Coordinates of C-alpha atoms in Angstrom, one line a residue:
M1375 CA 81.1 95.2 124.1
I1376 CA 81.5 94.8 120.4
T1377 CA 80.1 91.9 118.3
L1378 CA 80.5 91.4 114.6
S1379 CA 78.4 88.7 112.9
K1380 CA 78.9 87.6 109.3
L1381 CA 80.2 91.0 108.5
A1382 CA 81.0 91.7 104.8
K1383 CA 81.8 94.6 102.6
I1384 CA 81.9 94.5 98.8
F1385 CA 83.1 97.4 96.7
H1386 CA 81.8 97.5 93.2
T1387 CA 84.4 98.7 90.7
K1388 CA 84.7 98.9 87.0
D1389 CA 87.2 96.0 87.2
G1390 CA 84.7 93.9 89.2
D1391 CA 83.7 93.3 92.8
V1392 CA 86.2 93.6 95.6
R1393 CA 85.4 91.7 98.8
A1394 CA 87.3 93.9 101.2
V1395 CA 85.8 92.3 104.4
D1396 CA 84.7 88.7 104.0
D1397 CA 82.2 87.1 106.4
I1398 CA 83.8 88.1 109.7
D1399 CA 82.7 87.0 113.2
L1400 CA 84.4 88.7 116.1
T1401 CA 83.8 89.6 119.7
I1402 CA 85.7 92.3 121.6
D1403 CA 85.3 92.4 125.4
K1404 CA 84.6 95.5 127.4
G1405 CA 87.7 97.2 128.7
E1406 CA 90.2 95.3 126.5
I1407 CA 92.7 96.6 124.0
F1408 CA 92.1 94.6 120.9
G1409 CA 94.4 94.8 117.9
V1410 CA 93.8 94.0 114.2
I1411 CA 96.9 93.5 112.2
G1412 CA 97.4 93.0 108.5
Y1413 CA 99.3 94.3 105.5
S1414 CA 97.9 97.0 103.1
G1415 CA 94.8 95.7 101.4
A1416 CA 94.0 93.1 104.1
G1417 CA 90.7 94.9 104.8
K1418 CA 91.5 96.2 108.3
S1419 CA 90.8 99.9 107.7
T1420 CA 87.4 99.0 106.1
L1421 CA 86.6 96.8 109.1
I1422 CA 87.3 99.4 111.7
R1423 CA 85.3 102.1 109.8
M1424 CA 82.3 99.7 109.8
L1425 CA 82.3 99.8 113.7
N1426 CA 81.0 103.4 113.6
M1427 CA 79.3 103.1 110.2
L1428 CA 81.7 105.5 108.5
E1429 CA 81.5 102.5 106.0
A1430 CA 78.2 100.8 105.7
P1431 CA 78.4 97.0 105.6
T1432 CA 77.1 95.1 102.5
S1433 CA 75.8 92.4 104.9
G1434 CA 76.1 91.3 108.5
E1435 CA 75.6 92.9 111.8
V1436 CA 77.6 95.3 114.0
D1437 CA 76.7 95.6 117.7
V1438 CA 78.6 98.2 119.8
A1439 CA 77.7 98.7 123.5
G1440 CA 74.3 97.1 123.0
R1441 CA 73.4 99.2 119.9
P1442 CA 72.8 97.5 116.5
M1443 CA 74.8 100.0 114.5
H1444 CA 73.9 98.5 111.1
S1445 CA 70.1 99.1 111.6
L1446 CA 70.0 102.5 113.4
S1447 CA 68.2 105.5 111.9
K1448 CA 70.4 108.5 111.0
G1449 CA 69.4 110.3 114.3
K1450 CA 70.1 107.3 116.5
L1451 CA 73.4 106.7 114.6
R1452 CA 74.6 110.2 115.4
E1453 CA 73.7 109.6 119.0
A1454 CA 75.6 106.2 119.0
R1455 CA 78.7 107.7 117.4
Q1456 CA 79.1 110.0 120.4
E1457 CA 80.0 106.9 122.4
I1458 CA 82.7 105.9 119.8
G1459 CA 85.8 108.1 119.6
M1460 CA 88.3 107.7 116.7
I1461 CA 91.8 108.8 116.0
F1462 CA 93.6 108.8 112.7
Q1463 CA 97.0 108.3 111.2
H1464 CA 97.3 111.9 109.9
F1465 CA 95.6 113.5 113.0
N1466 CA 92.8 115.2 111.0
L1467 CA 93.0 118.4 113.1
L1468 CA 91.5 121.7 112.3
W1469 CA 94.5 123.9 111.5
S1470 CA 92.8 127.2 112.1
R1471 CA 91.9 126.2 115.6
T1472 CA 94.0 126.1 118.8
V1473 CA 94.6 122.9 120.7
A1474 CA 91.9 123.8 123.1
E1475 CA 89.5 124.7 120.3
N1476 CA 90.2 121.4 118.5
I1477 CA 89.4 119.4 121.6
A1478 CA 86.3 121.4 122.3
F1479 CA 84.9 120.9 118.7
P1480 CA 82.8 117.8 119.5
L1481 CA 81.4 119.5 122.6
E1482 CA 80.3 122.5 120.5
I1483 CA 78.5 120.2 118.1
K1484 CA 76.8 118.5 121.0
G1485 CA 75.7 121.8 122.4
V1486 CA 77.7 121.7 125.7
S1487 CA 77.8 125.1 127.5
K1488 CA 81.1 127.1 127.2
Q1489 CA 81.7 126.7 130.9
D1490 CA 81.4 122.9 130.8
Q1491 CA 83.5 122.9 127.6
K1492 CA 86.4 124.6 129.2
K1493 CA 86.2 122.3 132.2
R1494 CA 86.3 119.2 130.1
V1495 CA 89.0 120.5 127.8
D1496 CA 91.2 121.4 130.7
E1497 CA 90.8 117.8 132.1
L1498 CA 91.7 116.3 128.7
I1499 CA 94.7 118.5 128.2
Q1500 CA 96.1 117.3 131.5
L1501 CA 95.2 113.7 130.8
V1502 CA 97.1 113.6 127.5
G1503 CA 100.1 115.5 128.8
L1504 CA 99.7 118.8 126.9
D1505 CA 99.7 121.2 129.9
G1506 CA 100.5 124.7 128.7
R1507 CA 99.8 124.0 125.0
G1508 CA 96.1 124.8 124.9
G1509 CA 96.6 128.1 123.0
S1510 CA 99.0 126.6 120.4
Y1511 CA 98.1 125.8 116.9
P1512 CA 98.7 122.4 115.2
S1513 CA 101.5 123.9 113.1
Q1514 CA 103.4 124.6 116.3
L1515 CA 103.2 121.0 117.5
S1516 CA 105.3 117.9 117.0
G1517 CA 103.8 114.8 115.5
G1518 CA 103.3 113.2 118.8
Q1519 CA 101.7 116.3 120.3
K1520 CA 99.3 116.5 117.4
Q1521 CA 98.3 112.9 118.0
R1522 CA 97.7 113.7 121.7
V1523 CA 95.3 116.4 120.6
G1524 CA 93.6 113.9 118.4
I1525 CA 93.3 111.5 121.3
A1526 CA 91.9 114.2 123.6
R1527 CA 89.4 115.3 121.0
A1528 CA 88.3 111.7 120.6
L1529 CA 87.7 111.5 124.3
A1530 CA 85.8 114.7 124.6
N1531 CA 82.3 113.1 124.7
D1532 CA 83.4 110.5 127.2
P1533 CA 83.1 107.5 124.8
K1534 CA 82.9 103.9 125.7
V1535 CA 85.0 102.8 122.7
L1536 CA 88.1 104.3 121.1
L1537 CA 89.0 103.3 117.5
C1538 CA 92.6 103.8 116.4
D1539 CA 93.2 103.8 112.6
E1540 CA 97.0 103.3 112.2
A1541 CA 97.3 106.0 114.9
T1542 CA 101.1 105.6 115.2
S1543 CA 102.2 104.9 111.6
A1544 CA 103.2 108.5 110.9
L1545 CA 105.4 108.7 114.0
D1546 CA 109.0 107.9 114.8
P1547 CA 109.7 104.9 117.1
K1548 CA 110.2 106.9 120.3
T1549 CA 107.1 108.9 119.8
T1550 CA 105.1 105.8 118.9
D1551 CA 106.1 104.3 122.3
S1552 CA 105.0 107.4 124.1
I1553 CA 101.6 107.4 122.4
L1554 CA 101.1 103.7 123.1
D1555 CA 102.0 104.3 126.7
L1556 CA 99.3 107.0 126.8
L1557 CA 96.7 104.6 125.3
V1558 CA 97.5 102.0 128.0
D1559 CA 97.2 104.7 130.7
I1560 CA 93.8 105.8 129.3
N1561 CA 92.6 102.2 129.1
A1562 CA 93.5 101.7 132.7
K1563 CA 92.2 105.0 134.1
L1564 CA 88.9 105.1 132.1
G1565 CA 88.2 101.4 131.5
L1566 CA 87.9 102.3 127.8
T1567 CA 87.6 99.6 125.2
I1568 CA 90.3 100.3 122.5
V1569 CA 90.3 98.8 119.0
L1570 CA 93.4 99.5 117.0
I1571 CA 94.6 98.5 113.5
T1572 CA 98.2 98.4 112.5
H1573 CA 100.7 96.6 110.3
E1574 CA 103.3 96.7 113.0
M1575 CA 103.6 93.8 115.4
H1576 CA 105.6 96.0 117.8
V1577 CA 102.3 97.9 118.5
I1578 CA 100.4 94.7 119.1
R1579 CA 103.1 93.3 121.3
K1580 CA 103.4 96.4 123.5
I1581 CA 99.7 97.2 124.3
C1582 CA 97.2 94.7 123.1
H1583 CA 95.5 92.0 125.1
R1584 CA 94.2 90.1 122.1
V1585 CA 94.8 90.3 118.4
A1586 CA 93.2 89.3 115.1
V1587 CA 95.3 88.7 112.0
M1588 CA 93.7 89.7 108.7
E1589 CA 94.5 88.6 105.2
A1590 CA 92.5 89.1 102.0
G1591 CA 89.4 90.3 104.0
K1592 CA 89.4 87.4 106.4
I1593 CA 90.5 86.9 110.0
V1594 CA 93.0 84.0 109.6
E1595 CA 94.0 83.8 113.2
Q1596 CA 93.1 85.4 116.6
G1597 CA 93.8 84.9 120.2
D1598 CA 95.6 86.3 123.3
V1599 CA 98.8 88.1 122.2
L1600 CA 101.1 85.9 124.3
D1601 CA 99.6 82.8 122.8
I1602 CA 99.9 84.1 119.3
F1603 CA 103.6 84.9 120.0
R1604 CA 104.2 81.5 121.5
R1605 CA 102.4 79.4 118.9
P1606 CA 101.6 81.3 115.6
K1607 CA 99.7 78.9 113.3
Q1608 CA 99.2 80.7 110.0
A1609 CA 102.1 81.7 107.7
M1610 CA 100.9 85.4 107.9
T1611 CA 100.9 85.3 111.6
K1612 CA 104.4 83.8 111.7
E1613 CA 105.6 86.7 109.4
F1614 CA 104.3 89.3 111.9
V1615 CA 105.7 87.6 115.0
K1616 CA 109.0 87.4 113.2
Q1617 CA 109.0 91.3 113.0
V1618 CA 109.5 91.3 116.8
T1619 CA 111.3 88.0 117.6
E1620 CA 113.7 87.9 114.6
P1621 CA 114.6 91.4 113.3
E1622 CA 116.3 91.6 109.9
E1623 CA 119.7 92.0 111.4
T1624 CA 119.2 88.8 113.4
E1625 CA 118.4 86.8 110.4
E1626 CA 121.4 88.2 108.5
A1627 CA 123.7 87.4 111.5
L1628 CA 122.3 83.8 111.7
N1629 CA 122.7 83.2 108.0
H1630 CA 126.4 84.3 108.3
L1631 CA 126.9 82.0 111.3
L1632 CA 125.4 79.0 109.5
D1633 CA 128.1 79.2 106.9
R1634 CA 130.8 78.6 109.5
E1635 CA 132.2 75.1 110.1
G1636 CA 131.5 73.5 113.4
I1637 CA 128.5 75.6 114.2
G1638 CA 126.7 72.5 115.3
H1639 CA 122.9 72.4 115.9
V1640 CA 121.3 75.8 115.9
L1641 CA 118.2 76.0 118.0
Q1642 CA 115.6 78.7 118.6
L1643 CA 114.2 78.6 122.1
T1644 CA 111.0 80.4 122.9
F1645 CA 110.2 81.3 126.6
V1646 CA 106.9 82.7 127.8
G1647 CA 106.0 84.3 131.1
G1648 CA 108.0 83.1 134.1
D1649 CA 110.1 80.8 131.9
T1650 CA 112.2 83.8 130.8
Q1651 CA 113.7 83.9 134.4
R1652 CA 114.8 80.3 134.5
P1653 CA 118.5 79.2 134.2
L1654 CA 117.6 76.6 131.6
I1655 CA 120.9 76.7 129.6
T1656 CA 122.8 76.1 132.9
D1657 CA 120.6 73.1 133.6
V1658 CA 121.1 71.6 130.2
V1659 CA 124.9 71.9 130.3
R1660 CA 124.9 70.2 133.8
K1661 CA 122.7 67.3 132.7
F1662 CA 124.1 66.6 129.2
D1663 CA 127.5 66.4 127.7
V1664 CA 126.9 69.3 125.3
D1665 CA 128.5 72.7 124.7
I1666 CA 126.1 75.6 124.2
S1667 CA 126.9 79.0 122.8
I1668 CA 124.4 81.8 122.9
L1669 CA 124.1 83.5 119.4
Q1670 CA 121.3 86.0 119.9
G1671 CA 118.7 86.7 122.6
K1672 CA 115.8 89.1 123.2
I1673 CA 113.1 89.5 125.8
S1674 CA 109.9 91.5 125.1
Q1675 CA 107.1 92.5 127.3
T1676 CA 103.4 92.0 126.4
Q1677 CA 100.3 93.0 128.4
H1678 CA 100.1 89.5 129.7
G1679 CA 103.7 88.8 130.5
S1680 CA 107.2 88.5 129.0
Y1681 CA 108.2 86.7 125.9
G1682 CA 111.7 85.6 125.1
S1683 CA 113.5 84.3 122.0
L1684 CA 117.0 82.8 122.3
F1685 CA 119.2 81.4 119.5
V1686 CA 121.9 79.0 120.6
S1687 CA 124.4 76.7 119.0
M1688 CA 124.6 73.2 120.6
N1689 CA 127.6 70.9 120.0
G1690 CA 127.8 67.2 121.0
E1691 CA 127.0 63.7 120.0
S1692 CA 123.9 63.5 117.9
A1693 CA 122.0 61.3 120.3
T1694 CA 123.0 63.5 123.3
V1695 CA 121.9 66.6 121.5
Q1696 CA 118.5 64.9 120.8
Q1697 CA 118.2 64.1 124.5
A1698 CA 119.0 67.6 125.4
V1699 CA 116.4 69.0 123.0
A1700 CA 113.8 66.6 124.4
Y1701 CA 114.6 67.7 127.9
I1702 CA 114.1 71.4 126.9
R1703 CA 110.7 70.6 125.4
E1704 CA 109.8 68.8 128.6
Q1705 CA 110.3 72.1 130.4
E1706 CA 107.5 73.6 128.3
V1707 CA 109.9 75.7 126.2
E1708 CA 109.3 75.8 122.5
V1709 CA 112.3 74.5 120.4
E1710 CA 112.8 74.8 116.7
V1711 CA 115.9 73.2 115.2
I1712 CA 117.1 75.7 112.5
H1713 CA 120.2 73.9 111.5
G1714 CA 121.8 70.5 112.0
G1715 CA 118.5 68.7 112.8

């Protein structure tokens, strides 16, 4: 569906050249939700804007739905952009227009008849959960409702691809989850390919099938979300995974516990998929002469299954503890010895 080849973008400034996107190769499959995560300045916003040529690449190729976006004429590019919807962090709504008029705007530009406009707008209002709000103005809506208008407007021309540029960054956590649920629903109902950029691993964890991690203009790691959670390789990726698996309060609590005498060996166990349902701790206690105390645990859901992280304290003879740790690893559960190893 989307193929990027040797894609690069260099900005020329008075302080010198800035390579915002650096020689990226990437393939995004039809119908998947693909996430690009990185901190501010990583190049992710520039990357997503090159998918619809809002930002022209310095070099490289962009192919979207069989169209070479980088080499299209202005007329052909306008035509191609009708198959690529985009939603933004700050909504970009027309404040003097009602909800229905905002959604209809792309259809007006395309020259769709008033009758067909109304039919399509009514369908989209229902799809995004804004029944009864068609006559409201943006100033009368909550942040989540505004973003729903933005999503409906982006879908007006029945695009094949939806680009989301930090679409939930301006929203509170509860509203963010409702918008993410809507995007998953749209992906399932319409078979739409969705590409989103974010700096929040919670967003990736909740809805993406695959993810690319960007740093300094490059993709440093990519893969299935569950695999990235299970075995992050790069330091940047580990930082992002830690956002979900080890919240700040967990780290503070563990640091406090490590100061206590007799804490023993502190282990982090990582479970993936069906492993999260297994009575592993019970098995270990029955097989080995060790005592285990659960310090902290969390299970999260991804699009491809569940992911669990469990912190435990294990006390016993050193050799027995090592045998127990080896047994846990034999069960294909990731083990990291945080303390006492």
